[in-house]
Amino acid sequence: MGNMNQNPKNKKGFSGTVLVILIALGFMLFLYYISSPSMDTVEKKSYSDFLNLVSEGKVSSVIISGNQIKVYMKTDASSNKADQYRVVIPYIDPDLLPFLKSNNVTIEGQEPKDSTSIFWYLIPIGLIILSFFFFSNITRQIGGANNQAFSFGKARTKLYVNTNIKFSDVAGVDEAKQELVEVVEYLKNPIKFFSLGAKIPRGVLLEGPPGCGKTLLAKAVAGEAGVPFFSISGSDFVEMFVGVGAARVRDLFNQAKEKAPSIIFIDELDAVGRSRGAGLGGGHDEREQTLNQILVEMDGFESHESVIVLAATNRADILDKALLRPGRFDRKVYVGLPDLYGRYEILKIHAQKVPLAKDADLFAIARGTPGFSGADLANIINEAAIIAARTNKSAVDMPCLEEAKDKVLMGPERKSLILSEHEKLVTAYHESGHTLVGALMTNAEPVYKVSIIPRGMALGLTVNIPLDDQHHYSKSYLFDKICTLLAGRVAEEHKFNEIFTGAENDIERATKIAHDMVTRFGMSSMGPLVYGSDKEDVFLGKDLVRERGYSEETARKIDEEVAKIIKEALKRTEDIIEKHIDKLEKLAMALMEKESLISSEIYSILGIKDPHKDVTADSYKKKIIEKNNNKNNTETQGVKNTEGETKETGESAINPV
């Protein structure tokens, strides 16, 4: 199996390197052989001649090495060792040494075999080999740099031939999926649209808050259509070298055209698509050149190319207008936060990966997470699985899900924080005040849970969950919301005759709601006017450019109206708590004992029916089906009435107003 995965190119390079090393070693050994000193290069004489020369006194000294003798002759006084001869001893002659000594021949001793000679020759060979590797590595780096230089303008895309993601894997964004169904049909059967003269949108912009599934929707489109999916981030286009971003854009679109029909997905489009000519930068920076190339490529599409560009961004308001004109990103799909049933469907999809216990109520978790995105809900399931594993449970049960939801919403429990009994009692009365007023107010959100366990920055929390997702907020709802926020402070003061700092965030939120009622919503005696402007310059920051838009006298009246609303809410809250002081005491004592109470326990103490009891997944789904059926019947009846009026009058049924 290992040979199958081996890269042939690397194998070839390895064998070539080994061959070069062997050739270099052979060459070095050859040089060593021809340059090493040897006795074969010295003139040879017979053993009898050698003995005669010794007898004649012509031999100065000898070096005996094994069965060979190196002979140094006497020539003159200036040079004792001018001539050299080599003599081979044919037999063992025990009288040789005495004979040499008697004739005054210096015997320098047997020359030992130099075991280090080969080592000293191998040192330069090793240095040469190391030098060879060093220079070959530099050559490879230079070659790689040249290759990178040639591929610098290539788009760093991720190609998905099959994403294995379908629309069934995406929940909570039904309207967005419906908008993208046409794109899938076009990619599957473009002839159907061409035959009717229809032009499919060349670009589809997915906009919405982070974590709502924009990237997942794009992959689902590619998975449903079964076409190549080129994915790239907007930041991958921009480099410090001028022209690289534009080159990558050209390469990306060329790749997509070669594999058409295909999809190009650009994530975080605002990284290169910001409005040109805004802010402090000039008009010739690399980002703007990249944007110009995107505009040119999208405008250069031919109708037969079957290439669709999908892009995602969280800030569509700062994109250049040229991107959003018809012919480029001419279809905008808003991917917003899921509603209640959408959150339930998302939780079911993510819960397929974990074992759930029988008591796990995903719909209750969905009701307790208004404003959560799909990524937040996936995080809840993951945290619940981690908690179950930590507590050695075989399945994820409801306590794990509730703990995970509270952890994501408020942070982990601060178990190291030790509260005194007095502080714990103050917190219990504070949260009981929120709970009591929230449960008794007609237009307030019903209380779902209350706890005095410290989490994050809070020493306790009261969770209010509406029976249904709300999109319009009445004046009475906002007023009751302010009363609920002030109830904690009122309960503390009523019990301890003292004011504590724990109501800081409650007062801040209550003041913000009252201020918006006066300046934004027209819910005061100052009339339906907007005072001030929330318009901000996104390039210069939030606080540098602000328009006040009203006089000092108007500002004084606004402050008076805000204070009036707060005082009225405070008076109403005090009346409710004084009237139901016994229930406040019961809630506080139950919290001191159990630390956390759920809705059934809360409303049982108050002696009121729990409004959350009748809200289930089946009942809510039935409610949605009935609502959709009534809407379809109304639309059908309206179409019939419109057709009848048109036939009778012979005029258009559209109201010109």
XYZ file of C-alpha atoms in Angstrom:
657
model
C 0.000 0.000 0.000
C 2.886 2.330 0.716
C 4.305 1.895 -2.797
C 0.963 2.812 -4.302
C 0.942 6.141 -2.491
C 4.563 6.952 -3.292
C 5.102 9.928 -5.531
C 6.887 8.775 -8.750
C 8.390 12.203 -9.175
C 10.020 12.078 -5.738
C 11.255 8.524 -6.393
C 12.878 9.607 -9.621
C 14.560 12.548 -7.935
C 15.854 10.321 -5.125
C 17.395 7.739 -7.486
C 19.020 10.487 -9.546
C 20.621 11.952 -6.436
C 21.990 8.546 -5.383
C 23.478 8.023 -8.846
C 25.242 11.387 -8.737
C 26.654 10.588 -5.279
C 28.041 7.225 -6.476
C 29.671 8.849 -9.504
C 31.245 11.497 -7.256
C 32.600 8.847 -4.878
C 34.061 6.821 -7.745
C 35.745 9.912 -9.136
C 37.215 10.770 -5.709
C 38.571 7.228 -5.265
C 40.143 7.399 -8.687
C 41.903 10.647 -7.761
C 43.016 9.081 -4.517
C 44.413 6.082 -6.347
C 46.424 8.033 -8.907
C 47.716 10.586 -6.411
C 48.616 8.294 -3.481
C 52.339 7.592 -3.048
C 53.399 4.024 -3.866
C 56.652 2.044 -3.892
C 55.812 0.991 -7.430
C 56.993 4.347 -8.677
C 60.578 3.737 -7.273
C 63.229 1.849 -9.326
C 63.513 -1.823 -8.398
C 66.782 -3.696 -7.729
C 67.469 -7.303 -6.940
C 68.250 -8.496 -3.466
C 71.798 -9.573 -4.431
C 72.525 -6.145 -5.929
C 71.257 -4.595 -2.719
C 73.672 -6.709 -0.664
C 76.557 -5.737 -2.956
C 75.736 -2.063 -2.616
C 75.732 -2.415 1.158
C 79.093 -4.177 1.052
C 80.507 -1.346 -1.093
C 79.306 1.224 1.456
C 77.007 2.997 -0.990
C 73.807 2.570 1.047
C 72.999 5.300 3.544
C 69.808 4.027 5.166
C 66.927 1.653 4.690
C 63.293 1.406 5.669
C 62.009 -2.121 6.027
C 58.258 -2.595 5.448
C 57.143 -6.203 5.398
C 59.085 -8.057 2.665
C 60.124 -4.824 0.955
C 63.074 -2.559 1.614
C 63.267 1.048 0.619
C 66.905 1.905 -0.001
C 68.443 5.394 0.208
C 71.850 5.653 -1.509
C 74.835 7.819 -0.655
C 75.701 10.273 -3.418
C 77.625 13.212 -2.051
C 78.021 15.211 1.141
C 75.271 17.668 0.327
C 72.523 15.100 -0.122
C 72.351 11.892 1.829
C 69.138 10.649 0.197
C 69.300 11.564 -3.431
C 68.646 8.095 -4.978
C 66.047 5.596 -3.911
C 65.532 1.947 -4.784
C 63.049 -0.719 -3.961
C 64.144 -4.198 -3.018
C 62.000 -7.260 -2.447
C 63.314 -9.779 0.100
C 62.839 -13.205 -1.530
C 63.326 -15.200 1.678
C 63.720 -14.740 5.382
C 67.305 -13.673 6.038
C 68.093 -13.598 9.790
C 71.569 -12.164 9.079
C 70.251 -9.106 7.277
C 70.036 -6.740 10.219
C 73.505 -7.614 11.628
C 74.905 -7.271 8.129
C 73.395 -3.805 7.724
C 74.673 -2.668 11.100
C 78.188 -3.917 10.398
C 78.275 -1.769 7.255
C 77.028 1.355 9.074
C 73.621 1.388 7.336
C 71.025 3.310 9.249
C 67.955 1.231 9.862
C 65.034 3.611 10.364
C 62.734 0.841 11.323
C 59.771 -0.751 9.774
C 57.285 1.794 8.391
C 53.922 1.069 10.043
C 50.897 0.761 7.835
C 49.130 4.143 7.949
C 45.612 3.311 9.019
C 44.643 6.980 8.985
C 45.744 7.650 5.415
C 42.402 6.599 3.977
C 40.635 8.696 6.615
C 42.559 11.809 5.647
C 41.655 11.239 2.033
C 38.011 10.705 2.909
C 37.751 14.112 4.624
C 38.012 16.147 1.391
C 35.732 13.623 -0.301
C 33.126 14.192 2.417
C 33.522 17.960 2.117
C 32.994 17.731 -1.607
C 29.865 15.621 -1.139
C 28.478 18.077 1.429
C 29.225 20.947 -0.898
C 27.411 19.103 -3.649
C 24.310 18.682 -1.474
C 24.472 22.316 -0.378
C 24.610 23.703 -3.889
C 21.994 21.249 -5.165
C 19.647 22.383 -2.366
C 20.200 26.008 -3.323
C 19.465 25.094 -6.914
C 16.212 23.422 -5.909
C 15.210 26.470 -3.852
C 15.944 28.788 -6.737
C 13.961 26.545 -9.020
C 11.085 26.443 -6.517
C 11.166 30.206 -6.201
C 10.999 30.488 -9.954
C 8.032 28.107 -9.994
C 6.328 30.129 -7.263
C 6.988 33.293 -9.178
C 5.260 31.805 -12.203
C 2.333 30.543 -10.062
C 2.009 33.690 -7.945
C -0.921 34.895 -10.006
C -2.787 31.588 -9.689
C -6.003 31.725 -7.692
C -5.813 29.885 -4.371
C -9.141 28.171 -4.800
C -10.506 25.005 -3.245
C -12.260 22.877 -5.841
C -15.079 20.636 -4.652
C -16.289 18.235 -7.338
C -19.014 16.960 -5.013
C -19.752 18.778 -1.761
C -22.088 15.998 -0.469
C -24.273 18.725 1.056
C -27.926 19.025 0.091
C -30.713 21.450 0.900
C -31.966 18.907 3.437
C -28.798 19.606 5.466
C -29.748 23.277 5.786
C -32.623 24.380 8.027
C -34.088 27.622 9.312
C -33.682 29.509 6.016
C -36.565 28.207 3.923
C -37.070 31.447 1.976
C -33.382 31.634 1.084
C -33.423 28.008 -0.105
C -36.442 28.735 -2.279
C -34.597 31.620 -3.944
C -31.670 29.344 -4.743
C -33.765 26.537 -6.206
C -33.907 28.442 -9.494
C -30.118 28.575 -9.600
C -29.970 24.807 -9.164
C -32.531 24.242 -11.930
C -30.588 26.511 -14.254
C -27.329 24.672 -13.654
C -29.043 21.331 -14.242
C -31.022 22.324 -17.329
C -29.939 25.688 -18.786
C -31.638 24.941 -22.147
C -35.012 25.160 -20.414
C -34.366 28.803 -19.575
C -32.645 29.728 -22.840
C -35.582 28.437 -24.881
C -37.882 30.919 -23.132
C -35.450 33.799 -23.409
C -34.879 33.883 -19.656
C -31.581 35.015 -18.185
C -30.542 33.521 -14.914
C -28.873 35.908 -12.434
C -25.149 35.997 -12.996
C -24.419 36.718 -9.362
C -26.250 35.874 -6.152
C -25.281 37.774 -3.011
C -25.940 36.031 0.296
C -26.101 38.586 3.073
C -26.955 38.314 6.738
C -25.537 38.002 10.249
C -22.559 35.700 10.831
C -23.213 32.060 11.560
C -26.579 31.857 9.764
C -25.466 29.409 7.058
C -24.444 31.473 4.030
C -21.448 29.295 3.184
C -23.441 26.144 3.889
C -26.176 27.314 1.503
C -23.614 27.890 -1.248
C -22.237 24.370 -0.808
C -25.783 23.005 -0.837
C -26.425 24.688 -4.196
C -23.334 23.010 -5.635
C -24.308 19.685 -4.078
C -27.850 19.812 -5.468
C -26.686 20.850 -8.921
C -23.769 18.382 -8.972
C -21.366 20.885 -10.536
C -17.791 21.900 -9.634
C -17.650 24.352 -6.752
C -14.757 26.853 -6.621
C -14.420 28.326 -3.137
C -12.168 31.250 -2.250
C -12.062 33.994 0.358
C -12.002 37.661 -0.545
C -8.757 38.128 1.368
C -7.005 35.509 -0.823
C -7.002 37.913 -3.754
C -5.101 40.717 -2.068
C -1.291 40.706 -1.829
C 1.269 43.425 -1.287
C 2.392 43.131 -4.918
C 0.463 45.235 -7.369
C -1.560 43.296 -9.929
C -1.512 39.927 -8.182
C -5.134 40.170 -7.039
C -6.362 41.000 -10.527
C -4.334 38.121 -11.979
C -5.869 35.714 -9.490
C -9.348 36.921 -10.378
C -8.668 36.256 -14.072
C -7.280 32.802 -13.290
C -10.288 31.951 -11.080
C -12.812 32.832 -13.754
C -10.813 31.000 -16.426
C -10.820 27.837 -14.303
C -14.565 28.125 -13.770
C -15.241 28.642 -17.499
C -13.199 25.553 -18.371
C -15.348 23.409 -16.046
C -18.684 25.088 -16.835
C -21.366 24.679 -15.676
C -19.822 25.554 -12.326
C -20.150 27.779 -9.286
C -17.718 30.374 -7.982
C -18.150 31.142 -4.303
C -16.406 34.207 -2.847
C -16.641 34.291 0.935
C -16.313 37.611 2.794
C -16.783 39.651 -0.369
C -16.459 42.908 1.578
C -12.703 42.224 1.921
C -12.280 43.361 -1.700
C -15.712 44.803 -2.505
C -15.790 47.925 -0.330
C -16.911 51.134 -1.935
C -14.187 52.773 -3.994
C -13.055 56.297 -3.278
C -14.182 56.239 0.359
C -12.079 56.649 3.448
C -8.472 57.800 3.567
C -6.981 55.474 0.954
C -6.247 56.367 -2.645
C -7.824 54.967 -5.769
C -4.898 52.876 -7.020
C -4.374 50.408 -4.193
C -4.273 46.690 -4.786
C -7.725 46.056 -3.323
C -9.449 48.418 -5.715
C -7.615 46.969 -8.704
C -8.842 43.534 -7.644
C -12.402 44.860 -7.373
C -12.142 46.394 -10.840
C -11.102 43.032 -12.278
C -14.046 41.287 -10.580
C -16.403 43.827 -12.121
C -14.896 43.285 -15.569
C -15.014 39.486 -15.331
C -18.628 39.411 -14.170
C -19.708 41.860 -16.833
C -17.867 39.819 -19.476
C -19.880 36.647 -18.991
C -21.621 35.233 -22.005
C -25.065 33.723 -21.607
C -23.875 30.261 -22.631
C -21.046 29.962 -20.113
C -23.236 28.587 -17.295
C -21.035 30.024 -14.570
C -22.765 31.517 -11.537
C -21.042 33.571 -8.862
C -22.200 33.211 -5.270
C -20.828 35.584 -2.663
C -21.363 35.978 1.074
C -20.951 39.026 3.268
C -22.031 40.372 6.641
C -21.806 43.990 5.478
C -23.729 44.440 2.251
C -24.209 48.130 3.089
C -20.535 48.921 2.448
C -20.209 47.128 -0.900
C -19.496 49.103 -4.026
C -22.649 50.011 -5.962
C -21.157 48.672 -9.194
C -21.183 45.183 -7.681
C -24.889 45.344 -6.890
C -26.178 46.614 -10.217
C -28.164 44.309 -12.557
C -25.834 42.119 -14.582
C -23.505 41.420 -11.690
C -24.906 40.616 -8.245
C -28.440 41.282 -9.365
C -30.086 38.908 -6.900
C -29.754 39.414 -3.170
C -30.763 36.652 -0.771
C -31.055 37.568 2.884
C -30.016 34.761 5.225
C -31.298 35.911 8.598
C -31.532 34.485 12.070
C -33.862 31.472 12.260
C -37.272 31.672 13.872
C -38.520 29.321 16.577
C -39.344 26.388 14.337
C -36.221 27.026 12.276
C -34.100 26.764 15.416
C -35.852 23.511 16.239
C -35.064 22.074 12.796
C -31.430 23.172 13.062
C -31.078 21.506 16.447
C -32.530 18.279 15.044
C -29.977 18.272 12.203
C -27.018 18.744 14.537
C -28.452 16.306 17.095
C -28.284 13.494 14.539
C -24.570 13.214 15.301
C -25.030 12.628 19.047
C -27.072 10.065 21.023
C -30.045 11.749 22.693
C -31.811 10.548 25.820
C -35.592 10.192 25.886
C -36.059 13.296 28.031
C -34.145 15.551 25.602
C -36.582 18.257 24.446
C -34.991 20.105 21.539
C -38.061 22.295 21.088
C -37.668 23.624 24.638
C -34.052 24.485 23.855
C -35.181 26.198 20.631
C -37.708 28.273 22.596
C -35.022 29.274 25.056
C -32.611 30.540 22.403
C -34.275 33.485 20.597
C -31.782 35.386 18.468
C -29.368 32.445 18.207
C -27.785 31.673 14.859
C -27.237 28.225 13.381
C -23.611 28.273 14.537
C -24.719 29.075 18.105
C -27.188 26.178 18.075
C -24.530 23.799 16.760
C -22.304 24.960 19.603
C -25.025 24.113 22.133
C -25.265 20.523 20.860
C -21.483 20.186 20.937
C -21.221 21.606 24.458
C -24.006 19.266 25.615
C -22.104 16.276 24.222
C -18.936 17.434 26.010
C -20.824 17.804 29.301
C -22.347 14.319 28.889
C -18.906 12.823 28.260
C -17.450 14.678 31.232
C -20.138 13.274 33.537
C -19.790 9.730 32.103
C -23.281 9.607 30.611
C -24.168 7.306 27.730
C -26.469 9.856 26.059
C -27.142 13.587 26.021
C -30.088 14.266 28.323
C -32.083 17.408 29.079
C -29.905 18.596 31.997
C -26.885 18.494 29.661
C -28.751 20.531 27.049
C -29.929 23.082 29.623
C -26.426 23.405 31.051
C -24.989 23.841 27.554
C -27.580 26.492 26.690
C -26.854 28.470 29.865
C -23.130 28.139 29.274
C -23.376 29.507 25.731
C -25.836 32.219 26.798
C -24.284 33.415 30.059
C -20.942 31.657 30.355
C -19.816 28.759 32.578
C -20.636 28.518 36.255
C -18.246 30.422 38.512
C -17.808 27.620 41.028
C -14.767 29.279 42.550
C -16.848 32.352 43.522
C -17.968 31.963 47.115
C -20.863 34.218 48.173
C -21.724 34.955 51.758
C -25.220 34.094 52.968
C -26.155 37.779 52.935
C -25.013 38.284 49.328
C -26.771 35.095 48.300
C -29.976 36.323 49.984
C -29.723 39.709 48.243
C -29.315 37.951 44.900
C -32.276 35.672 45.645
C -34.593 38.628 46.356
C -33.259 40.511 43.355
C -33.998 37.646 40.951
C -37.301 36.907 42.686
C -38.363 40.499 42.003
C -37.659 40.046 38.285
C -39.496 36.724 38.314
C -42.581 37.951 40.196
C -43.186 41.065 38.102
C -42.358 39.280 34.851
C -44.897 36.555 35.633
C -47.665 38.942 36.703
C -47.336 41.622 34.012
C -49.905 41.178 31.237
C -47.689 42.104 28.276
C -44.332 40.872 29.584
C -42.580 37.754 28.356
C -43.356 34.739 30.567
C -40.601 33.628 32.919
C -38.885 30.417 31.847
C -36.107 29.978 34.408
C -34.505 31.754 37.346
C -31.173 30.975 39.016
C -28.837 32.477 41.601
C -25.826 30.485 40.390
C -23.120 32.971 39.303
C -22.357 32.849 35.594
C -20.056 35.162 33.704
C -20.400 38.699 35.079
C -23.811 38.018 36.651
C -24.473 36.680 40.131
C -27.880 35.420 39.010
C -30.178 35.414 36.018
C -33.851 35.408 35.116
C -34.770 34.067 31.688
C -37.946 35.365 30.036
C -39.047 33.574 26.871
C -41.948 34.688 24.656
C -44.539 32.118 23.661
C -43.822 32.978 20.033
C -41.161 34.928 18.167
C -41.947 38.647 18.295
C -41.259 41.107 15.496
C -43.401 44.058 16.598
C -43.167 45.517 20.074
C -46.038 47.552 21.507
C -45.753 50.473 23.889
C -47.321 48.403 26.661
C -44.800 45.599 26.057
C -41.856 47.986 26.330
C -43.332 49.583 29.452
C -43.807 46.169 31.096
C -40.238 45.292 30.063
C -38.971 48.342 31.948
C -41.023 47.343 34.993
C -39.532 43.849 34.925
C -35.999 45.269 34.735
C -36.595 47.613 37.699
C -38.232 44.893 39.808
C -34.908 43.535 41.100
C -33.900 46.868 42.598
C -37.372 47.428 44.062
C -37.378 43.968 45.701
C -33.953 44.577 47.271
C -34.960 47.957 48.640
C -38.263 46.629 49.984
C -36.581 43.751 51.836
C -33.355 45.337 53.097
C -34.230 49.086 53.076
C -30.986 49.508 51.152
C -29.874 50.046 47.549
C -27.222 47.745 46.038
C -25.073 47.930 42.907
C -26.402 44.700 41.408
C -29.093 46.571 39.446
C -26.578 48.540 37.366
C -27.156 46.642 34.116
C -30.932 46.566 34.678
C -31.086 50.341 35.061
C -28.916 50.850 31.997
C -31.157 48.656 29.837
C -34.351 50.229 31.197
C -33.022 53.713 30.455
C -32.059 52.671 26.915
C -35.570 51.329 26.232
C -37.201 54.502 27.616
C -34.868 56.694 25.555
C -35.698 54.761 22.379
C -39.419 55.064 23.135
C -39.021 58.833 23.143
C -36.431 59.446 20.390
C -37.018 56.595 17.937
C -40.465 55.063 18.362
C -42.568 58.181 19.027
C -44.129 56.654 22.167
C -44.275 59.846 24.291
C -45.947 63.235 24.428
C -43.244 64.617 22.112
C -45.004 62.987 19.181
C -44.020 60.670 16.322
C -40.671 62.246 15.578
C -37.150 60.860 15.429
C -34.695 62.877 17.465
C -31.068 62.450 16.468
C -29.582 60.121 13.891
C -28.011 56.700 14.143
C -26.233 57.203 10.830
C -22.567 56.322 11.103
C -19.606 56.545 8.795
C -18.388 52.970 8.561
C -14.976 54.022 7.285
C -14.108 56.559 9.967
C -15.560 54.796 12.989
C -18.727 54.819 15.036
C -18.150 57.813 17.240
C -16.453 60.273 14.905
C -19.481 61.179 12.798
C -22.756 61.638 14.690
C -25.656 63.960 13.958
C -27.522 65.320 16.967
C -30.335 66.964 15.002
C -32.135 68.793 17.847
C -31.706 71.795 20.100
C -30.765 72.028 23.766
C -34.399 72.717 24.659
C -35.473 69.546 22.877
C -32.730 67.617 24.662
C -34.100 68.847 27.988
C -37.617 67.701 27.060
C -36.283 64.303 25.992
C -34.595 63.874 29.364
C -37.831 64.821 31.105
C -39.850 62.308 29.092
C -37.346 59.517 29.743
C -37.378 60.269 33.472
C -41.198 60.359 33.434
C -41.410 56.868 31.873
C -38.901 55.449 34.347
C -40.714 56.964 37.327
C -44.097 55.628 36.172
C -42.637 52.153 35.672
C -40.946 52.315 39.077
C -44.232 53.275 40.788
C -46.112 50.454 39.088
C -43.428 47.928 40.022
C -43.503 49.013 43.664
C -47.280 48.575 43.756
C -47.086 45.009 42.349
C -44.384 43.905 44.793
C -46.162 45.405 47.816
C -49.380 43.660 46.790
C -47.702 40.256 46.336
C -45.005 40.432 49.010
C -45.875 36.959 50.283
C -45.185 35.422 46.858
C -41.889 37.302 46.691
C -40.860 35.735 49.995
C -41.796 32.242 48.767
C -39.787 32.650 45.570
C -36.749 33.935 47.457
C -36.821 31.077 49.964
C -37.228 28.503 47.163
C -34.221 29.979 45.387
C -32.146 29.869 48.570
C -32.994 26.195 48.844
C -32.759 24.998 45.228
C -30.681 27.795 43.613
C -32.532 27.266 40.283
C -36.231 27.097 39.405
C -37.875 26.210 36.098
C -41.175 27.590 34.810
C -43.395 24.835 36.238
C -41.953 25.378 39.723
C -42.179 29.156 39.443
C -45.823 29.280 38.415
C -46.704 26.592 40.949
C -45.375 28.823 43.747
C -47.277 31.799 42.332
C -50.462 29.770 41.929
C -50.737 30.649 38.218
C -51.040 28.406 35.179
C -47.738 27.878 33.421
C -48.094 29.459 29.939
C -45.168 27.395 28.628
C -46.903 24.102 29.359
C -49.116 24.027 26.277
C -46.371 25.128 23.844
C -44.931 22.015 22.181
C -43.302 21.260 18.865
C -46.439 19.574 17.502
C -48.756 22.374 18.563
C -46.450 25.009 17.125
C -46.095 23.118 13.827
C -49.878 22.781 13.627
C -50.188 26.502 14.203
C -47.765 27.227 11.341
C -49.665 24.899 8.958
C -52.996 26.550 9.787
C -51.459 29.985 9.299
C -50.054 29.047 5.888
C -53.361 27.475 4.801
C -55.299 30.594 5.775
C -52.782 32.735 3.917
C -53.058 30.620 0.752
C -56.857 30.689 0.896
C -56.838 34.460 1.301
C -54.485 34.924 -1.646
C -56.561 32.591 -3.835
C -59.752 34.439 -2.948
C -58.056 37.750 -3.681
C -56.973 36.546 -7.116
C -60.544 35.449 -7.935
C -61.973 38.782 -6.811
C -59.382 40.667 -8.838
C -60.155 38.651 -11.951
C -63.908 39.305 -11.521
C -63.442 43.031 -11.122
C -61.202 43.171 -14.169
C -63.717 41.411 -16.357
C -66.587 43.647 -15.244
C -64.889 47.012 -15.590
C -62.497 46.184 -18.377
C -59.801 48.094 -16.493
C -56.761 47.072 -14.573
C -57.462 45.906 -11.054
C -54.205 47.469 -9.809
C -54.796 50.505 -7.656
C -52.911 53.429 -9.248
C -52.249 54.880 -5.812
